[in-house]
Tab-separated table of C-alpha atoms in Angstrom:
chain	number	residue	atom	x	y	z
A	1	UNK	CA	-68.575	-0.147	-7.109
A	2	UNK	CA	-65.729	1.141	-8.856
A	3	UNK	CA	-62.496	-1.681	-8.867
A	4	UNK	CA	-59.963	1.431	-8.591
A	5	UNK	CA	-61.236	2.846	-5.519
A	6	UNK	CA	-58.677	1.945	-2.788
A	7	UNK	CA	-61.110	0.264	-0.594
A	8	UNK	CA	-63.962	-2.030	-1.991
A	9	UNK	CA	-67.208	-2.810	-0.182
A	10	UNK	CA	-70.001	-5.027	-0.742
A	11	UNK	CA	-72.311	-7.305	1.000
A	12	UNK	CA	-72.675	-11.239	1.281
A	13	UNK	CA	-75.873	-12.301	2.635
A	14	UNK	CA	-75.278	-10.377	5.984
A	15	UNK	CA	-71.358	-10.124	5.867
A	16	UNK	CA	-70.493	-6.432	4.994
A	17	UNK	CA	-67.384	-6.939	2.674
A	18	UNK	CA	-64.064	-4.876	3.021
A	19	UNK	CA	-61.287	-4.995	0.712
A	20	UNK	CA	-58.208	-3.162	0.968
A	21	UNK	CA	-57.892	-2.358	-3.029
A	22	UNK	CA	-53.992	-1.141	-3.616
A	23	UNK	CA	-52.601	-4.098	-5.061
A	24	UNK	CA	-49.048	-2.642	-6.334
A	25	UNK	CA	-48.349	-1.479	-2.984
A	26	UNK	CA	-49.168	-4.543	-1.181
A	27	UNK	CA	-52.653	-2.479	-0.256
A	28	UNK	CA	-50.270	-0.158	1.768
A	29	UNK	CA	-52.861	1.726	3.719
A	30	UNK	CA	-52.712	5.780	3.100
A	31	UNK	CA	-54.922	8.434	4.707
A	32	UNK	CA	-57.379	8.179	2.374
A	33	UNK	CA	-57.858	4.287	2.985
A	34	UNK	CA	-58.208	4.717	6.750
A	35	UNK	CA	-60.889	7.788	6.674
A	36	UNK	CA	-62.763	5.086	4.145
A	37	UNK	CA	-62.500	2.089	6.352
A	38	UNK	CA	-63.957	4.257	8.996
A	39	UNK	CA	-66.692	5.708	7.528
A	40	UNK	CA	-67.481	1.937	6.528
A	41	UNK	CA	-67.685	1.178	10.119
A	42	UNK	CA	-69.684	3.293	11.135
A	43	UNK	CA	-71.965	2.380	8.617
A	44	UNK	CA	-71.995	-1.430	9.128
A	45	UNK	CA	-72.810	-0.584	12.943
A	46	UNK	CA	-75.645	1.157	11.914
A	47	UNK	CA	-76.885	-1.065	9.558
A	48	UNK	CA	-79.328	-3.811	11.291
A	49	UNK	CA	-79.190	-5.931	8.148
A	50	UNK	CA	-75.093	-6.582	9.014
A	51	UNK	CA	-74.273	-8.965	10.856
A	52	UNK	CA	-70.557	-9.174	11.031
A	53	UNK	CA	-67.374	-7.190	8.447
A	54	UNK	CA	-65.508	-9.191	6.899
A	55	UNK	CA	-61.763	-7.308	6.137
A	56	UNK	CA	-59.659	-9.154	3.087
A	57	UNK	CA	-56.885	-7.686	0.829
A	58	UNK	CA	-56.755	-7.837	-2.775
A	59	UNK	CA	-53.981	-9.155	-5.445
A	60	UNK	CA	-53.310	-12.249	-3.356
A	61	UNK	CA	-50.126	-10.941	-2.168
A	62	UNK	CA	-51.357	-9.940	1.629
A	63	UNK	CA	-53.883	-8.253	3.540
A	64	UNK	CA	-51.487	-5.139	4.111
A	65	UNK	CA	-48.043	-4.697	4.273
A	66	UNK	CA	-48.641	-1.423	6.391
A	67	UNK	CA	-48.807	2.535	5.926
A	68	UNK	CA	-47.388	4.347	3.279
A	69	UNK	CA	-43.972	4.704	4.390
A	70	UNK	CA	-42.449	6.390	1.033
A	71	UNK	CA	-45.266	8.954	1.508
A	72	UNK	CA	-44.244	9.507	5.430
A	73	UNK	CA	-40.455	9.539	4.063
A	74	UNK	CA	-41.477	12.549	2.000
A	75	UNK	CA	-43.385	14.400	4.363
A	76	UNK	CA	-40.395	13.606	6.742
A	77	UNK	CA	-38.251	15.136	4.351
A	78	UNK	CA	-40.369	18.249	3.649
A	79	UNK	CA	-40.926	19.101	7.528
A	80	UNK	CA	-44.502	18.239	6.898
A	81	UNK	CA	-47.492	16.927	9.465
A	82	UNK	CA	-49.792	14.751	7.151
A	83	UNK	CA	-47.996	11.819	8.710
A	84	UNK	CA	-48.930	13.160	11.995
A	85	UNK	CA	-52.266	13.678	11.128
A	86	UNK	CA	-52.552	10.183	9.235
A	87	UNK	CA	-51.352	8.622	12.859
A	88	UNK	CA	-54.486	10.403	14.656
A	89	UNK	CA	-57.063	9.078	12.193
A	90	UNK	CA	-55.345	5.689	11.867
A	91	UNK	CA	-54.706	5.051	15.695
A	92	UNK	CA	-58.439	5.946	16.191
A	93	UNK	CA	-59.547	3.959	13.589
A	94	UNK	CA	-57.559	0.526	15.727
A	95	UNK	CA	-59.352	1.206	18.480
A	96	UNK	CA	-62.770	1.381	16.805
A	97	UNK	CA	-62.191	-1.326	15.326
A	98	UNK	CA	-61.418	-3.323	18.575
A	99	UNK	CA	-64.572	-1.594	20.407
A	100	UNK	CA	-66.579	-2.976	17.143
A	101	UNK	CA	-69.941	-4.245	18.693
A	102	UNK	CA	-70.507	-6.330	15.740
A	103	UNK	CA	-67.461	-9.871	14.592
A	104	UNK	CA	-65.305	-7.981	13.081
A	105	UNK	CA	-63.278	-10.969	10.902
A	106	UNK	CA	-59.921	-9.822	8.889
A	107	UNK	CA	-58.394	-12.761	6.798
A	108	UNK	CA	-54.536	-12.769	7.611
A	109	UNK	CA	-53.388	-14.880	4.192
A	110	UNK	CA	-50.187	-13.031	3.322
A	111	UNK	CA	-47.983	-9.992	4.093
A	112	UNK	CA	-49.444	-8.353	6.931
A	113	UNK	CA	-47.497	-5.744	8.649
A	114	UNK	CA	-47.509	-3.348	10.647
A	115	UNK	CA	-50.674	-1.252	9.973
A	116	UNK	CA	-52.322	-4.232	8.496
A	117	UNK	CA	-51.684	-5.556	12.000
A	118	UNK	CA	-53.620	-2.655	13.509
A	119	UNK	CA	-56.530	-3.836	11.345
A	120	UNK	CA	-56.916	-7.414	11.558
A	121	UNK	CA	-55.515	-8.423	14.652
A	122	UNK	CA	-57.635	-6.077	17.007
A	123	UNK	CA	-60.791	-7.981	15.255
A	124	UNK	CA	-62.556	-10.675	16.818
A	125	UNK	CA	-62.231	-13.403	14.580
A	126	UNK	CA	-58.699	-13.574	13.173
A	127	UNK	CA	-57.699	-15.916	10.258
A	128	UNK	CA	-54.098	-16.970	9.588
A	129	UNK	CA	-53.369	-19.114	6.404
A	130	UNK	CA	-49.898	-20.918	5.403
A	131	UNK	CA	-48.805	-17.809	3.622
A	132	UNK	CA	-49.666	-15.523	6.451
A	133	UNK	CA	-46.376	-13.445	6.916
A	134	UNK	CA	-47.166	-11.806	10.169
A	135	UNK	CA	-44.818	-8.801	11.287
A	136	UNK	CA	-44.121	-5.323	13.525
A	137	UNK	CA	-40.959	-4.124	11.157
A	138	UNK	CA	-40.661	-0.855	12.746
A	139	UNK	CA	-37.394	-0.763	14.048
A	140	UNK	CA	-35.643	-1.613	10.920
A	141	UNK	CA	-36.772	1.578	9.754
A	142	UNK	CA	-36.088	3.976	12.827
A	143	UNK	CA	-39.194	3.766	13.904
A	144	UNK	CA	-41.158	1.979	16.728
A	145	UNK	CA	-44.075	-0.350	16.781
A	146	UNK	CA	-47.577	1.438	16.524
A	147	UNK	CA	-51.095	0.631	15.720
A	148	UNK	CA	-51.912	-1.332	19.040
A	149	UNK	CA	-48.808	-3.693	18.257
A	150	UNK	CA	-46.821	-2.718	21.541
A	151	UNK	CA	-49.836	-3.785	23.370
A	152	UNK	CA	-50.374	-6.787	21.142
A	153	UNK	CA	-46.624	-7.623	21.655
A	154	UNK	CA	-46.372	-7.229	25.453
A	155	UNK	CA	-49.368	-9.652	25.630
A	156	UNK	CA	-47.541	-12.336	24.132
A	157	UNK	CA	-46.179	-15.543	26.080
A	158	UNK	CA	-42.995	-14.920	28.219
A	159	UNK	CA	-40.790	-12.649	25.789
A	160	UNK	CA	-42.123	-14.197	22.653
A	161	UNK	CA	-43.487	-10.356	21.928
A	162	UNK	CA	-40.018	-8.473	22.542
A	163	UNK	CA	-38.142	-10.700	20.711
A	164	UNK	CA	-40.552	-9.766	18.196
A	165	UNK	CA	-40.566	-5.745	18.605
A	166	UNK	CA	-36.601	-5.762	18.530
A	167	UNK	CA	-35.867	-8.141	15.502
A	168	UNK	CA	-39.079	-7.230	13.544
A	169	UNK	CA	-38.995	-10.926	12.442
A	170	UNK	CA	-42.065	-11.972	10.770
A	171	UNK	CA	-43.649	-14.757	11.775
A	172	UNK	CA	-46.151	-17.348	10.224
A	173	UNK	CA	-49.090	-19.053	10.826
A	174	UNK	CA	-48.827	-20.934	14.155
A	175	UNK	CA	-46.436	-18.513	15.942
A	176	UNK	CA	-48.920	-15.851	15.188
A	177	UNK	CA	-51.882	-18.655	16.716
A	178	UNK	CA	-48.614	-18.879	19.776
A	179	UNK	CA	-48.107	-14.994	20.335
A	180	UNK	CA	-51.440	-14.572	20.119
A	181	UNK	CA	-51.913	-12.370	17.165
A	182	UNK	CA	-54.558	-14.533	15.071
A	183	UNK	CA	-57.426	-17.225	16.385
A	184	UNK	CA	-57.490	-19.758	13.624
A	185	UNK	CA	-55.652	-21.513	10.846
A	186	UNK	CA	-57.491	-21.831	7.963
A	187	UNK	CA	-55.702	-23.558	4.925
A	188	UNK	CA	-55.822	-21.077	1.758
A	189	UNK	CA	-57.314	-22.863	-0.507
A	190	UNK	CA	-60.505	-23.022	2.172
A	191	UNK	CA	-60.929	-19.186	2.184
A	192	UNK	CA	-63.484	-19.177	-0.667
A	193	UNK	CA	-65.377	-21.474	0.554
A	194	UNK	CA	-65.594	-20.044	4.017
A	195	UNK	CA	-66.483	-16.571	3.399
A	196	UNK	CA	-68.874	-18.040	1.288
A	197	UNK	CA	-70.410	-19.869	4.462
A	198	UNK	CA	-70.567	-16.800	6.211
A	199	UNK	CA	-72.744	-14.974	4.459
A	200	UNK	CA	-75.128	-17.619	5.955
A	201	UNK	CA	-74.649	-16.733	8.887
A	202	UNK	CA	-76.750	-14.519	11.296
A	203	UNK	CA	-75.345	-14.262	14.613
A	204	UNK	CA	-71.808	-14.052	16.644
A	205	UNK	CA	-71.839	-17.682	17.230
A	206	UNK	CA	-72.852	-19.180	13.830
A	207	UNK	CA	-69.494	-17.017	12.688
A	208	UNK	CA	-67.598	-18.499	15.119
A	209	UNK	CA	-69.308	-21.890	14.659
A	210	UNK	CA	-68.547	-21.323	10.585
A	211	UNK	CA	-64.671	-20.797	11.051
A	212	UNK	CA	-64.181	-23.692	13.225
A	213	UNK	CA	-65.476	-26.584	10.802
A	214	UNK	CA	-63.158	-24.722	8.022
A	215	UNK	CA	-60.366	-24.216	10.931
A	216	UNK	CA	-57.500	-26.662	10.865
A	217	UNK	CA	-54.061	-27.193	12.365
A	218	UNK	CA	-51.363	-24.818	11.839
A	219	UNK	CA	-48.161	-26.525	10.232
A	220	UNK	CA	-45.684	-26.245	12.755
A	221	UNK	CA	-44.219	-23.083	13.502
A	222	UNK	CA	-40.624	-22.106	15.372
A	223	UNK	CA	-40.711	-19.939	17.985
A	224	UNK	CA	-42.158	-22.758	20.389
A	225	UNK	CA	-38.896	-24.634	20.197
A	226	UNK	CA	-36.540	-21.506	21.010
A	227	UNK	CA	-39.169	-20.439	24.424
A	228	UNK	CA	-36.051	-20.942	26.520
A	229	UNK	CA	-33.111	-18.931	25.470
A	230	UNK	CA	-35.629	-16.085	24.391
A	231	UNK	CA	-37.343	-15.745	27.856
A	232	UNK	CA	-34.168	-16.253	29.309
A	233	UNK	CA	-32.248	-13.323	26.724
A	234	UNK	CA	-35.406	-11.002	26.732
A	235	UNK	CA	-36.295	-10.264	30.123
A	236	UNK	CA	-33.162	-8.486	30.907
A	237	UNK	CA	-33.647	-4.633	31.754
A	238	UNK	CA	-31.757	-2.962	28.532
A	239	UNK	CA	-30.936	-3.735	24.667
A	240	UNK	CA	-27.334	-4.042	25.811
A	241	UNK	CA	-28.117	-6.621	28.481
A	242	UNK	CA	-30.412	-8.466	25.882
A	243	UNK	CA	-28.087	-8.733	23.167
A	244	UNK	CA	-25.198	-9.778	25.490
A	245	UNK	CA	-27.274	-13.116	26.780
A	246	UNK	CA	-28.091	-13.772	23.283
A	247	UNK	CA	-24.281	-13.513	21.954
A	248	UNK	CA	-23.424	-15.297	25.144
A	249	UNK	CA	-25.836	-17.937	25.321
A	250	UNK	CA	-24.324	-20.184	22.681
A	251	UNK	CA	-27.778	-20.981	20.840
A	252	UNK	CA	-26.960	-19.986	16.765
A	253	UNK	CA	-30.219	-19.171	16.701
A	254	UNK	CA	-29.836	-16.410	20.096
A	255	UNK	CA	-26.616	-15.218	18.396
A	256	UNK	CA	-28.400	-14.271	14.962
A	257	UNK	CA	-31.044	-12.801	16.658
A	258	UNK	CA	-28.419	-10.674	18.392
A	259	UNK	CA	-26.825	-9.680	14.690
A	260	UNK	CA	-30.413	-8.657	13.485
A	261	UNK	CA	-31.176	-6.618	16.847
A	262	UNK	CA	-27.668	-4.251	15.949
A	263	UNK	CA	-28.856	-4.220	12.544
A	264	UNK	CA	-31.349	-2.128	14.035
A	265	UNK	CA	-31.826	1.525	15.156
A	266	UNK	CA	-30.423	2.017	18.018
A	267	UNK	CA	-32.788	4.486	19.606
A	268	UNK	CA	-35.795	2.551	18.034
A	269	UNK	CA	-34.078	-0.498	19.504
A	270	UNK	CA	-34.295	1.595	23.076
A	271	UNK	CA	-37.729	3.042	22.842
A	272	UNK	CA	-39.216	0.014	21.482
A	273	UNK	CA	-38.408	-2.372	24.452
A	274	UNK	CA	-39.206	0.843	26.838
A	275	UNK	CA	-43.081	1.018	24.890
A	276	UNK	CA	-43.238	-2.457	24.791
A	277	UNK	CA	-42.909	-2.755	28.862
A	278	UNK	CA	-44.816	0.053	29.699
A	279	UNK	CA	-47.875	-0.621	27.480
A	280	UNK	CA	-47.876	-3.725	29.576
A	281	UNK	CA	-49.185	-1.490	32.834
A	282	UNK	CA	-51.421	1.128	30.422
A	283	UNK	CA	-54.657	-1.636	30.762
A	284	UNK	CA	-56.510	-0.776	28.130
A	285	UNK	CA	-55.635	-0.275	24.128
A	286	UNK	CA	-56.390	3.037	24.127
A	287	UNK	CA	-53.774	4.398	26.404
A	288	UNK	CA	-51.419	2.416	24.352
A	289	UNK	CA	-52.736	4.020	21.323
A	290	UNK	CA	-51.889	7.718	23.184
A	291	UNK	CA	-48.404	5.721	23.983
A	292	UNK	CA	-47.816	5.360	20.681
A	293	UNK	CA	-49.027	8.702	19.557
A	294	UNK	CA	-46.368	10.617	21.297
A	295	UNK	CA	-43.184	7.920	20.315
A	296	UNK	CA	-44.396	8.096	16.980
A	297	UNK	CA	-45.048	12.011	16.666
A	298	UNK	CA	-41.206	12.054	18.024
A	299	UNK	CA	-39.933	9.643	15.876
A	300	UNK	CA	-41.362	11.649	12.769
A	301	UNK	CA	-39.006	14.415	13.690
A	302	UNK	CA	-35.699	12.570	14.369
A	303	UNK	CA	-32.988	11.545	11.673
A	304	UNK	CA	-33.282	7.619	11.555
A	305	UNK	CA	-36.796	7.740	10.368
A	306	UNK	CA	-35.567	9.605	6.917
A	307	UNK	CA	-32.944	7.457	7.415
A	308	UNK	CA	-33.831	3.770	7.521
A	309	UNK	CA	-36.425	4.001	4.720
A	310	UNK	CA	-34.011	5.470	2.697
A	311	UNK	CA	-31.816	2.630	3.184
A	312	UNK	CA	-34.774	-0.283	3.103
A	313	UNK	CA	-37.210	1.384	0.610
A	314	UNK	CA	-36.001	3.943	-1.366
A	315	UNK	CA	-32.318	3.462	-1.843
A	316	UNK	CA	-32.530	-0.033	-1.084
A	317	UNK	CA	-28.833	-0.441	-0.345
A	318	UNK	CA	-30.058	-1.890	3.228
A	319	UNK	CA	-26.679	0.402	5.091
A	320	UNK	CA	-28.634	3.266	7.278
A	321	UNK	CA	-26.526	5.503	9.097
A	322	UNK	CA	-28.282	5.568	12.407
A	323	UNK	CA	-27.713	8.445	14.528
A	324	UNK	CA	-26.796	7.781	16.995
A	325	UNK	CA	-24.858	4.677	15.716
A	326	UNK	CA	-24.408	2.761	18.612
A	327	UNK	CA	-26.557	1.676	21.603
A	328	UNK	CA	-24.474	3.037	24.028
A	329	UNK	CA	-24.993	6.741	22.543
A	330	UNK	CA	-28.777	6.376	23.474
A	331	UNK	CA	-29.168	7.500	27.036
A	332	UNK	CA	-32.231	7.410	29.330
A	333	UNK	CA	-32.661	11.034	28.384
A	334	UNK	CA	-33.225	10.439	24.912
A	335	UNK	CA	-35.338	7.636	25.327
A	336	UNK	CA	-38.332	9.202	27.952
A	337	UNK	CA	-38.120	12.053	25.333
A	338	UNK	CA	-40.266	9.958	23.419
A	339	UNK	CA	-43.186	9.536	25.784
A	340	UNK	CA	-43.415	13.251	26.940
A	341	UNK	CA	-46.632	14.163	26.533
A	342	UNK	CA	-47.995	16.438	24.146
A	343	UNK	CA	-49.619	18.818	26.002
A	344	UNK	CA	-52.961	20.048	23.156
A	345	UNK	CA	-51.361	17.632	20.184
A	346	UNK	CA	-51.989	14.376	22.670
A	347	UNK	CA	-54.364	11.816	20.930
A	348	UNK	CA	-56.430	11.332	23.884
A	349	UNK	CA	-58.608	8.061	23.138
A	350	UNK	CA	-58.052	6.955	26.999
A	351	UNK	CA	-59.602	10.253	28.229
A	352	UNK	CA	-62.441	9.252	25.903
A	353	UNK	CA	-65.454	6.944	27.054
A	354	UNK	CA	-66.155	3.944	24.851
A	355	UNK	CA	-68.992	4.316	22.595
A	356	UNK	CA	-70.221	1.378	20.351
């Protein structure tokens, strides 16, 4: 095993081992990580002597903090399509990992956003810690929620999961256990000592059996407390209808959400609550997945993309110039441009059957 390849692997008793290996970045995943982590699926499936995969990240920082988004800013720039193609290997590579007919477990201590989402929190058995830092940040960069989060975010309580999309507020350890977006709390100094126990373990149920005597109560969270004015702001039918209640509803915490939602890219903003609702009604994650193909094939070609990780990432001077600048400039229009389909570019994982 050599320590500088980007993605480690080894086995624990029957616990196939896989660690995200890109420390510096925050194990930002790049295309090179995902074809990895796929081809180490498919051979943990095939190997009888595995009983379950155990995902991790390494530097102690997070599990992921998502894709490469300086190298997507690049290819932006240059009029490229590795980003494109990165998105078709990586969206594939949620839903296998969802499908996985083995317990897939992915230890959530840390950062993890974004495309770290897409591979822990379709898993089976999903393990939050008190430094879990749980997040969809896509609309602070122009973009809009991928990887299966739409779907993960519409299946939150009430509006727990828009709120999320449209602030791209991270979120700790029991409001991920709340929104649905992890299974267990597990404190972080108990990690070692449960993967350790799992490598005991030879079955589904002794894994699940394993995390609940190491399982604990989440320290309290937030989002519980603020149910009200969110379901009340969030189900309203546009952005501009959602921050109004929120300015309006007198709750400081509804009127700083409001400030962080305008903060925001305004089509992103618009596209984001239109995905969010629709992947609702697509029943299955792979539809989503073809969802999010096409709004993020679009987004790849439209200025605020360039734009807002210029401002968060590589300029860092956190003042994009959206364009449009305002929500009112977005029309319907603009927004079901996103969800055209492709015609021969679509992803198509709906139109394929389930294997595995």
């Amino acid at each position: 095993m050599n320590h500088e390849d980007p993605v480690l692997l080894h086995t624990e008793g029957r616990v196939r081992h896989i660690t995200l290996n890109r420390p510096r970045a925050l194990n930002a995943l790049n295309h090179d990580m995902v074809a990895r982590l796929d081809a180490a699926l498919a051979d943990a499936e095939a190997d009888d002597t595995v009983t379950a995969v155990l995902i991790a990240g390494a530097g102690g920082r997070g599990l992921c903090a998502g894709g490469d988004i300086r190298s997507i800013y690049e290819d932006a720039r240059a009029g490229g399509s590795a980003s494109v193609d990165f998105w078709r290997d990586e969206y594939r590579l949620n839903a296998r990992i969802a499908r996985f007919p083995k317990p897939y477990v992915a230890i959530m201590d840390g950062i993890v956003m974004g495309g770290g989402v897409g591979v822990s929190a379709h898993g089976d058995v999903r393990i939050v810690t008190e430094r879990s830092r749980i997040a969809m940040p896509e609309t602070g960069i122009g973009f809009v929620p991928d990887v299966g989060g739409t779907r993960l975010l519409g299946a939150a309580p009430g509006e727990l999961g828009v709120h999320l999309a449209l602030t791209a507020d991270a979120v700790g350890a029991a409001d991920a256990l709340l929104c649905g977006l992890a299974d267990h709390f597990v404190p972080s100094e108990q990690v070692a000592a449960l993967t350790a126990d799992l490598a005991g373990c030879d079955s589904a149920a002794g894994i699940e059996e394993t995390v609940r005597r190491h399982a604990a109560p989440a320290p309290d969270g937030e989002l519980a407390a603020h149910r009200e004015w969110i379901d009340a702001c969030y189900r309203a039918d546009t952005v501009e209808e959602i921050v109004g209640r929120l300015d309006s509803s007198g709750v400081p915490a509804a009127k700083q959400a409001a400030a962080t939602i305008l903060g925001k890219s305004p089509t992103a903003l618009k596209v984001t609550l239109s995905a969010v609702r629709r992947a609702r009604g697509l029943g299955s994650l792979e539809a989503v997945l073809d969802q999010e193909y096409r709004t993020s094939c679009v987004a790849f070609t439209r200025p605020d993309l360039v734009e807002g990780v210029r401002a968060q990432i590589v300029d860092k001077d956190r003042t994009p110039h959206w364009n449009p600048a305002t929500l009112a400039e977005v029309t319907e229009a603009d927004v079901a441009s996103f969800f055209s389909p492709l015609g021969d570019r679509e992803l198509g994982l709906a139109a394929v059957p389930a294997t595995g």
